[in-house]
Amino acid sequence: RIGTAALAVQVVGSNWPKPHYTLLVTGLCRFQILQLLKEKPYPVAEVQQLDRLEQFTNGHKSEEELGELSEQFYKYAVQLVEMLDMSVPAVAKLRRLLDNLPREALPDILTSIIRTTNQEKLQILDAVRLEERFKMTIPLLVRQIEGLKLLQKTRKSKQDDDKRVVAIRPNRRISHGSITEDEEEEEDHDDVVMLEKKIRTSSMSEQALKVCLKEIKRLKKMPQSMPEYALTRNYLELMVELPWNKSTKDRLEIRAARIVLDNDHYAMEKLKKRVLEYLAVRQLKNNLKGPILCFVGPPGVGKTSVGRSIAKTLGREFHRIALGGVCDQSDIRGHRRTYVGSMPGRIINGLKTVGVNNPVFLLDEVDKLAKSLQGDPAAALLEVLDPEQNHSFTDHYLNVAFDLSQVLFIATANTTATIPPALLDRMEVIQVPGYTQEEKIEIAHRHLIPKQLELHGLTPQQIQIPQVTTLGIITRYTREAGVRALDRKLGAICRAVAVKVAEGQHKEAKPDRAEVGEGEDCKEHVTEDAKQESISDTADLALPPEMPILIDFHALKDILGPPMYDMEVSERLNQPGVAIGLAWTPLGGEIMFVEASRMDGEGQLTLTGQLGDVMKESAHLAISWLRSNAKRYQLTNASGSFDLLDNTDIHLHFPAGAVTKDGPSAGVTIVTCLASLFSGRLVCSDVAMTGEITLRGLVLPVGGIKDKVLAAHRAGLKRIILPQRNEKDLEEIAAHVRQELTFVLATCLDEVLNAAFDGGFAVKASLEHLNSKL
C-alpha cells in the first residue's frame, strides 16, 4: 500500500482508432494509503507522506548519518558506469548525475536503470529509511557488475579485438525477457563490426573507402531506433557487395567463338564480324575498353538473343535492362539518399546482380525511352554510354564514382529516328535487316522446329515438316521481317499434331478387334490421294495416325485456316493508274500500291491514305513535273488538253488507309502512277520502285534499300527501279537474292518511265512542231 506521488507534466495521445495516451510525470515523494475513500470513477484515498520533499536539500546531514554505507554505494555506482562505453550520450549523462545529485537520490535512480525484477523494484520502493534502501540496492549493483565482467570475459574469448558496448537508457523499463534484447543488440553490433571488416578488406576505390569508413563511424554512434540507421546500413552493404575489381576472364579463341556464334544464329554476318574483331583486338591489348554497340532492325530478327549469345561467346555474365517506357532519369542514375525509399539505378543494380565489373549489358528498346517531369532518361544514358566518361560513372545513390569502362554495352532499337542525336552519336550502329525466305527456311529447320518439338513433347519420328511446307507458311501465312509469326505458326502445327498423337496412343492402349479388322479392310482401299488429306478429317478418327505425320499444304489449310496473304500483285495492276512502290517501316520493308483516278472537276488534287507532309509534297512535285512535261510525253486529260488539271480533278490513294505513311521515297512511284493514268498504259506487273524526285526530274537516293529489296523479293517481284546513287547499298544484299532480281538504276525520271512500261515510255518531241498555233 505504498506508492509514489507525482506531478503530471505532459499528456500526449488521441482517441483514434482507439484511446491511447502517453503520460510524462515527475516523482515527488513516497506515500502510504491510510484509507480508500472511493474507487469510481477514479480512486481517491487518504494518504500519509513517508519522506519529505525538502530532504534532498539537506544532503550533508544525511551523508554524515549514513557515513560509510553511502560511500560504499557511490563506489559501486561509479565502478558500474565506468565499465560502460562513455561515448554513448546516455552513459555520459549518468556519470555526471552521480557527481551532481545528492547521494540519497541515487538508489532510486540506479534501481530504475539496472536489470532488476518488478518484485525487487517494489522492495526498494517500500524501503522508506535511507539506510535500509542503501543496503538493499548495493547487492543489486554488485550483481550487475559481476554480470558485466562475465560478459566481457566471454566476448574477449570470442573476439579479442571487439569491445563490448552497452547502452543503458534512462527511464527504460526492462522486463524478465530482457536477456534476449541484449543478445540481439550484441548480434547487431557483431554485424556492424563484420561489416567494417568487409569494407576494409574490399577492393573498392580510395574515394569509396574513405566515404564508407566515415559512414561506419556514424553508424556506430547511431541508435538503432533511428530511421537513418537502416538506410546507412543498407548503403554500406551495397558498397561491399559491388564488384569493384572482380571480373571474369574472357575467352579469346576466335575459332571457338565463330563456332558458337554460327551454332546459335544463322546469317547476321555483320554482327558476327564485329564480335570477332573485338576478340582479335582483345588478344593484342588487354585493357581495351568495352565497345558500345547498337543493333537496329525490325522486331523478331534476333537482336536480343544475339546479345545473350555474345555474352556466352565471351564467357561473360549477361544482364538485360528493359528501357521501353522508362520516363524517369532516376531509373538510370538512382535516387539521392535524402529521399524515402531511395535505391540505386538499374546500372548499379545490374552490376550487383551479376557480381562482376565486366558483364554484357543489353539495353533493350533504347528507342522507346520517354520524357517526363522526372527528367529525360536518354540524357542520363549519355554518361553511361560515353567511353570517355563512363570510367567514372556517378550514381546518385552511391555518390562515388564507379568504373563502367569494362562493361560491354549492347543497345537494341527498331529505328534510330526516335533516338536523340547526342545519344546515337555515342553508339556504334549496326543494322540488322530482315531475313530472306531462304534464311527463314534455314532458321526454321535449324532452330525453330526443334525448339517447338521439344516444347510440345514431340519427336522427329512423329512429325515431319518438309522445306516446301515451311516455304508455304512463310509466303502464305506470314509477312514479316523476323521469324516470330513463323514460330507461332509452327507451334500451332505442333499442337494439332500433339492432339493426334495423344488420341492415337489412347486408342492403341484400348484396341477393339472389330474396329481393328475394319480398319485393316479400309487401309487396303485407301488411295495415295487420301493419304494427303487433312490430319483432322473426322473420317479417319477411328484409326491411330500413321507415324510420322507429314505436314503438307492440305494439312496447313486445315490447321492454320485459309492463306492469309495472296500474291495479288498482278491482279491489282490490271488497269492504268496503279503502280507499286517500296516503303520502309520499323517492322521491315513493305510493298505499297499507289492508285490514281481522274474525273471532271476544277483542277484539284486529293490525297488520301494517312499521308505525312513530306509525302504530300512529293505528290505535288509529281503532278507539277508531269504538267510541265505533258507535251513531251503526249499526256492529255479527258478533253484532250495538255494542261492535265484543266477541268480535271485527280485523286491519289495509298492503301492501307489506317496506316500512317510519310517520307520522300514514294516520289518516283507517284510519277509512274500518274503517267500510267494519263497515258492509259499499264505498268509492268513485276516492277517495284523507290526514289525521291526533284522538280527538274532527277532521282535522289533514299534509305532502307536492303529492307525494301527483301520486301519486293518476298512479294515475288522480279524488277526493281532504284536511284543510281543507291548502287552501293546493293552489296549488302545476299548474292542469291541479287541473282533472282533485275535492278534498274536511274538518275532521272525519263529512265524510270522507260523501265516501268513495256516497250518504254518514249519522248515524242517531233509532235510539238506539228501543233498549230491558230
XYZ file of C-alpha atoms in Angstrom, residues 50-475:
426
model
C 6.625 8.972 4.149
C 9.579 11.118 3.086
C 9.855 14.888 2.988
C 10.254 16.907 -0.224
C 12.934 19.137 1.298
C 15.137 16.284 2.437
C 17.235 16.439 -0.756
C 18.364 19.933 0.141
C 19.731 18.694 3.482
C 22.319 16.448 1.875
C 25.246 16.980 4.301
C 23.307 15.797 7.313
C 22.168 12.639 5.519
C 25.700 11.931 4.378
C 27.030 12.233 7.943
C 24.344 9.912 9.274
C 24.858 7.268 6.586
C 28.622 7.565 6.583
C 30.421 4.531 5.294
C 27.325 2.931 3.705
C 26.808 5.899 1.360
C 30.469 5.911 0.267
C 30.327 2.200 -0.480
C 27.230 2.623 -2.626
C 28.813 5.546 -4.538
C 31.958 3.487 -5.218
C 29.962 0.599 -6.729
C 27.875 3.003 -8.798
C 30.963 4.677 -10.280
C 32.528 1.274 -10.990
C 29.417 0.118 -12.852
C 29.201 3.242 -15.010
C 32.896 3.190 -15.900
C 32.546 -0.346 -17.245
C 30.226 1.001 -19.909
C 31.045 2.865 -23.143
C 31.388 6.541 -22.234
C 30.927 7.540 -25.905
C 27.220 6.748 -25.558
C 25.415 10.001 -24.567
C 23.159 8.291 -22.006
C 26.146 6.780 -20.180
C 27.986 10.122 -20.054
C 24.874 11.804 -18.686
C 24.537 9.131 -15.991
C 28.170 9.679 -14.944
C 27.504 13.377 -14.473
C 24.378 12.644 -12.409
C 26.436 10.568 -9.954
C 28.546 13.616 -9.156
C 25.829 16.249 -9.178
C 22.842 14.626 -7.450
C 22.594 14.073 -3.688
C 23.644 10.606 -2.549
C 20.212 9.761 -1.109
C 18.614 10.162 -4.587
C 20.991 7.687 -6.265
C 19.448 4.372 -5.054
C 16.090 5.181 -6.620
C 17.686 6.300 -9.938
C 20.056 3.333 -10.352
C 17.390 0.803 -9.382
C 15.197 2.062 -12.230
C 18.095 1.668 -14.713
C 19.865 -1.611 -13.904
C 18.369 -5.027 -14.647
C 16.031 -5.911 -11.787
C 12.735 -7.694 -11.421
C 9.478 -5.925 -10.642
C 9.455 -7.518 -7.184
C 12.890 -6.054 -6.404
C 11.778 -2.624 -7.554
C 8.754 -2.778 -5.212
C 11.012 -3.747 -2.310
C 13.178 -0.668 -2.906
C 10.022 1.444 -3.043
C 8.852 0.036 0.302
C 12.192 0.897 1.941
C 11.418 4.302 3.406
C 14.575 4.647 5.549
C 17.656 5.642 3.527
C 19.916 3.215 5.365
C 17.630 0.302 4.535
C 17.382 1.496 0.926
C 21.206 1.610 0.517
C 21.589 -1.866 1.987
C 19.033 -3.317 -0.457
C 20.463 -1.573 -3.549
C 24.173 -2.408 -3.061
C 23.679 -6.199 -3.760
C 21.842 -5.344 -6.929
C 24.756 -3.180 -8.104
C 27.279 -5.910 -7.252
C 25.216 -8.458 -9.225
C 25.113 -6.173 -12.265
C 28.892 -5.546 -12.094
C 29.637 -9.288 -11.924
C 27.349 -9.910 -14.880
C 29.159 -7.288 -16.971
C 32.560 -8.745 -16.046
C 31.463 -12.217 -17.097
C 30.010 -10.879 -20.337
C 33.229 -9.013 -21.192
C 35.300 -12.098 -20.451
C 33.126 -14.201 -22.770
C 33.335 -11.618 -25.526
C 37.111 -11.401 -25.297
C 37.402 -15.147 -25.679
C 35.260 -14.963 -28.846
C 36.856 -11.931 -30.414
C 39.868 -10.212 -28.917
C 39.626 -7.043 -30.972
C 35.972 -6.401 -30.174
C 34.975 -4.152 -27.291
C 31.688 -4.524 -25.505
C 29.332 -1.606 -25.897
C 26.358 -1.451 -23.594
C 23.971 1.452 -23.833
C 21.778 1.898 -20.763
C 18.973 4.319 -21.417
C 17.261 6.125 -18.518
C 13.535 5.562 -17.915
C 13.568 2.332 -19.949
C 11.569 -0.485 -18.486
C 13.337 -3.873 -18.592
C 11.221 -6.997 -18.273
C 12.087 -10.582 -17.472
C 12.777 -11.269 -21.135
C 15.392 -8.512 -21.431
C 18.250 -11.010 -21.818
C 17.118 -11.687 -25.398
C 17.140 -7.942 -26.143
C 20.767 -7.674 -25.081
C 21.633 -10.676 -27.180
C 20.003 -9.044 -30.173
C 21.947 -5.832 -29.554
C 25.112 -7.874 -29.285
C 24.390 -9.613 -32.588
C 23.686 -6.297 -34.294
C 26.957 -4.916 -33.001
C 28.753 -8.006 -34.266
C 27.224 -7.405 -37.691
C 28.482 -3.824 -37.704
C 31.979 -4.990 -36.812
C 31.892 -7.626 -39.536
C 30.629 -5.011 -41.992
C 33.563 -2.777 -41.091
C 35.954 -5.683 -41.696
C 34.408 -6.321 -45.113
C 34.777 -2.658 -46.003
C 38.461 -2.608 -45.029
C 39.238 -5.836 -46.884
C 37.249 -4.951 -50.021
C 38.968 -3.730 -53.170
C 36.920 -0.554 -53.579
C 38.494 2.681 -54.718
C 40.224 5.018 -52.284
C 37.434 7.589 -52.516
C 34.751 4.970 -51.873
C 36.708 3.510 -48.940
C 37.007 6.939 -47.371
C 33.250 7.523 -47.659
C 32.426 4.067 -46.244
C 34.693 4.450 -43.220
C 33.086 7.798 -42.461
C 29.619 6.246 -42.688
C 30.563 3.281 -40.479
C 31.722 5.679 -37.753
C 28.380 7.443 -37.907
C 26.626 4.074 -37.795
C 28.395 3.049 -34.565
C 27.258 6.189 -32.776
C 23.725 5.999 -34.108
C 20.897 4.387 -32.086
C 19.277 1.505 -33.931
C 15.846 3.043 -33.482
C 16.712 5.931 -35.808
C 15.340 5.562 -39.377
C 18.705 6.642 -40.782
C 20.361 3.600 -39.177
C 18.751 1.181 -41.645
C 19.428 3.484 -44.608
C 23.107 3.821 -43.755
C 23.498 0.119 -43.180
C 21.840 -0.753 -46.497
C 24.140 1.714 -48.236
C 27.261 0.178 -46.710
C 26.121 -3.364 -47.522
C 25.583 -2.337 -51.160
C 29.056 -0.768 -51.320
C 30.573 -4.007 -50.041
C 28.629 -6.179 -52.495
C 29.559 -4.170 -55.602
C 32.238 -5.782 -57.827
C 34.856 -3.027 -57.688
C 37.676 -5.171 -59.086
C 36.089 -8.585 -59.600
C 35.890 -9.645 -63.245
C 35.593 -12.746 -65.414
C 38.274 -13.880 -67.814
C 37.372 -13.540 -71.483
C 37.512 -16.464 -73.875
C 39.707 -15.169 -76.667
C 39.753 -18.166 -79.016
C 38.411 -16.778 -82.275
C 37.793 -20.168 -83.887
C 35.733 -21.403 -80.943
C 33.846 -18.093 -80.813
C 32.968 -18.359 -84.504
C 31.607 -21.878 -83.961
C 29.437 -20.749 -81.033
C 28.019 -17.788 -82.967
C 27.282 -19.907 -86.057
C 25.545 -22.569 -83.979
C 23.342 -20.040 -82.154
C 22.390 -17.790 -85.088
C 22.090 -18.178 -88.823
C 23.134 -15.241 -91.078
C 23.845 -11.935 -89.191
C 27.310 -11.703 -90.728
C 27.847 -8.070 -89.683
C 27.256 -8.812 -86.011
C 29.485 -11.875 -86.009
C 32.257 -9.998 -87.772
C 32.155 -7.170 -85.202
C 32.341 -9.579 -82.247
C 35.282 -11.466 -83.765
C 37.061 -8.145 -84.393
C 36.634 -7.254 -80.722
C 38.075 -10.626 -79.678
C 41.042 -10.217 -82.002
C 41.887 -6.775 -80.603
C 41.489 -8.084 -77.033
C 44.145 -10.711 -77.773
C 46.561 -7.934 -78.742
C 45.601 -5.453 -75.996
C 44.279 -6.479 -72.583
C 42.977 -3.134 -71.305
C 40.657 -2.479 -74.231
C 37.535 -0.534 -73.329
C 34.240 -2.273 -73.930
C 32.550 -1.238 -77.196
C 29.115 0.337 -77.190
C 27.047 -1.279 -79.923
C 23.512 -0.520 -81.088
C 21.630 -3.181 -83.059
C 18.927 -1.545 -85.171
C 16.409 -3.698 -87.005
C 12.794 -4.857 -87.184
C 11.247 -6.993 -84.428
C 11.860 -10.725 -84.401
C 15.257 -10.792 -86.130
C 17.167 -11.862 -83.008
C 18.706 -8.646 -81.654
C 18.141 -9.573 -78.003
C 19.078 -13.240 -78.386
C 22.294 -12.402 -80.212
C 23.315 -10.239 -77.244
C 22.928 -13.275 -74.978
C 24.928 -15.318 -77.488
C 27.732 -12.727 -77.472
C 27.963 -12.991 -73.672
C 28.141 -16.774 -73.982
C 30.860 -16.485 -76.637
C 32.987 -14.169 -74.490
C 32.401 -16.187 -71.327
C 30.889 -13.168 -69.561
C 27.860 -12.639 -67.365
C 24.741 -11.335 -69.118
C 22.206 -8.825 -67.790
C 19.227 -7.367 -69.651
C 17.787 -3.942 -68.815
C 14.400 -3.212 -70.411
C 14.146 0.511 -71.174
C 10.813 0.518 -73.004
C 8.554 3.132 -71.438
C 11.122 4.311 -68.853
C 10.465 8.009 -68.213
C 12.446 8.745 -65.034
C 16.129 9.539 -65.092
C 16.405 8.032 -61.589
C 15.972 4.594 -63.184
C 19.408 5.136 -64.726
C 21.210 7.270 -62.143
C 19.372 6.213 -58.979
C 17.777 8.311 -56.228
C 19.616 10.515 -53.778
C 19.732 9.048 -50.283
C 17.846 12.015 -48.870
C 14.597 10.566 -50.289
C 12.492 7.953 -48.546
C 12.762 4.596 -50.312
C 15.826 5.633 -52.305
C 17.654 2.963 -54.279
C 20.444 2.784 -56.851
C 19.770 2.920 -60.591
C 19.405 -0.067 -62.894
C 23.057 0.055 -63.956
C 24.417 -0.325 -60.405
C 21.691 -2.849 -59.519
C 22.677 -4.900 -62.550
C 26.333 -4.904 -61.510
C 25.321 -6.047 -58.029
C 23.230 -8.839 -59.553
C 25.923 -10.246 -61.874
C 28.740 -9.759 -59.338
C 31.441 -8.781 -61.876
C 32.535 -5.475 -63.372
C 32.822 -6.661 -66.996
C 29.425 -8.162 -67.907
C 27.469 -7.777 -71.130
C 24.662 -5.271 -70.541
C 21.773 -5.360 -73.005
C 19.859 -2.067 -73.040
C 16.680 -3.295 -74.708
C 14.368 -0.952 -76.672
C 16.519 2.144 -76.251
C 14.420 3.905 -78.904
C 11.303 3.753 -76.693
C 12.520 5.948 -73.834
C 10.118 8.712 -72.818
C 10.421 12.125 -71.192
C 8.503 13.246 -68.120
C 8.612 15.731 -65.263
C 11.156 13.422 -63.565
C 13.734 14.103 -66.289
C 14.956 12.560 -69.519
C 16.462 9.064 -69.120
C 18.039 9.328 -72.595
C 20.110 12.259 -71.329
C 21.144 10.211 -68.281
C 22.383 7.477 -70.625
C 24.818 9.897 -72.243
C 27.272 9.426 -69.367
C 26.764 5.654 -69.276
C 27.351 5.142 -72.995
C 30.256 7.547 -73.459
C 33.613 5.656 -73.494
C 35.404 8.817 -72.382
C 33.180 9.362 -69.337
C 31.850 6.039 -68.080
C 35.100 5.164 -66.292
C 33.830 7.465 -63.522
C 30.063 6.970 -63.625
C 28.468 8.511 -60.532
C 25.191 7.066 -59.343
C 23.121 9.431 -57.192
C 22.658 6.749 -54.535
C 26.350 5.784 -54.298
C 27.601 9.356 -54.710
C 31.048 7.950 -55.591
C 32.494 7.120 -58.999
C 32.252 3.593 -60.397
C 34.196 2.319 -63.411
C 31.961 1.094 -66.263
C 34.669 1.074 -68.940
C 34.986 -2.735 -68.940
C 31.249 -3.306 -69.448
C 30.197 -4.335 -72.963
C 27.027 -2.328 -73.660
C 24.674 -3.537 -76.384
C 21.599 -1.433 -77.163
C 18.713 -2.585 -79.334
C 16.249 -0.445 -81.267
C 13.716 -0.759 -84.054
C 14.543 2.635 -85.516
C 17.065 5.424 -84.987
C 14.501 8.150 -85.706
C 13.383 8.411 -82.061
C 16.872 8.169 -80.518
C 18.298 11.603 -79.591
C 21.207 12.543 -81.895
C 23.634 13.017 -78.994
C 22.903 9.502 -77.711
C 23.050 7.982 -81.191
C 26.450 9.597 -81.752
C 27.912 7.687 -78.789
C 26.918 4.252 -80.122
C 28.254 2.153 -82.987
C 25.125 1.440 -85.031
C 24.915 -1.963 -86.713
C 21.915 -2.530 -88.954
C 20.174 -5.898 -88.546
C 17.964 -6.325 -91.619
C 15.129 -8.766 -92.063
C 15.623 -12.312 -93.269
C 15.169 -13.596 -96.803
C 12.893 -16.554 -97.487
C 15.878 -18.887 -97.771
C 17.270 -17.665 -94.454
C 13.890 -18.138 -92.765
C 13.705 -21.728 -94.033
C 17.169 -22.473 -92.642
C 16.336 -20.813 -89.291
C 13.076 -22.750 -89.061
C 14.703 -26.150 -89.612
C 17.815 -25.428 -87.537
C 16.277 -23.697 -84.547
C 12.500 -23.118 -84.551
C 11.183 -26.596 -85.394
C 13.494 -28.436 -82.909
C 12.506 -25.912 -80.233
C 8.781 -26.366 -80.857
C 9.100 -30.172 -80.924
C 10.807 -30.083 -77.537
C 8.199 -27.702 -76.094
C 5.321 -29.946 -77.219
C 6.878 -33.303 -76.343
C 7.144 -34.489 -79.944
C 9.984 -36.259 -81.770
C 11.076 -36.168 -85.431
C 9.696 -39.722 -85.706
C 6.199 -38.365 -85.051
C 6.074 -35.265 -87.297
C 7.791 -34.167 -90.488
C 7.631 -30.634 -91.894
C 9.266 -30.506 -95.363
C 11.001 -27.363 -96.578
C 8.265 -26.880 -99.187
C 5.693 -26.697 -96.392
C 7.869 -24.235 -94.466
C 8.100 -22.045 -97.567
C 4.308 -22.160 -97.854
C 3.946 -20.988 -94.238
C 6.417 -18.152 -94.869
C 4.786 -16.897 -98.066
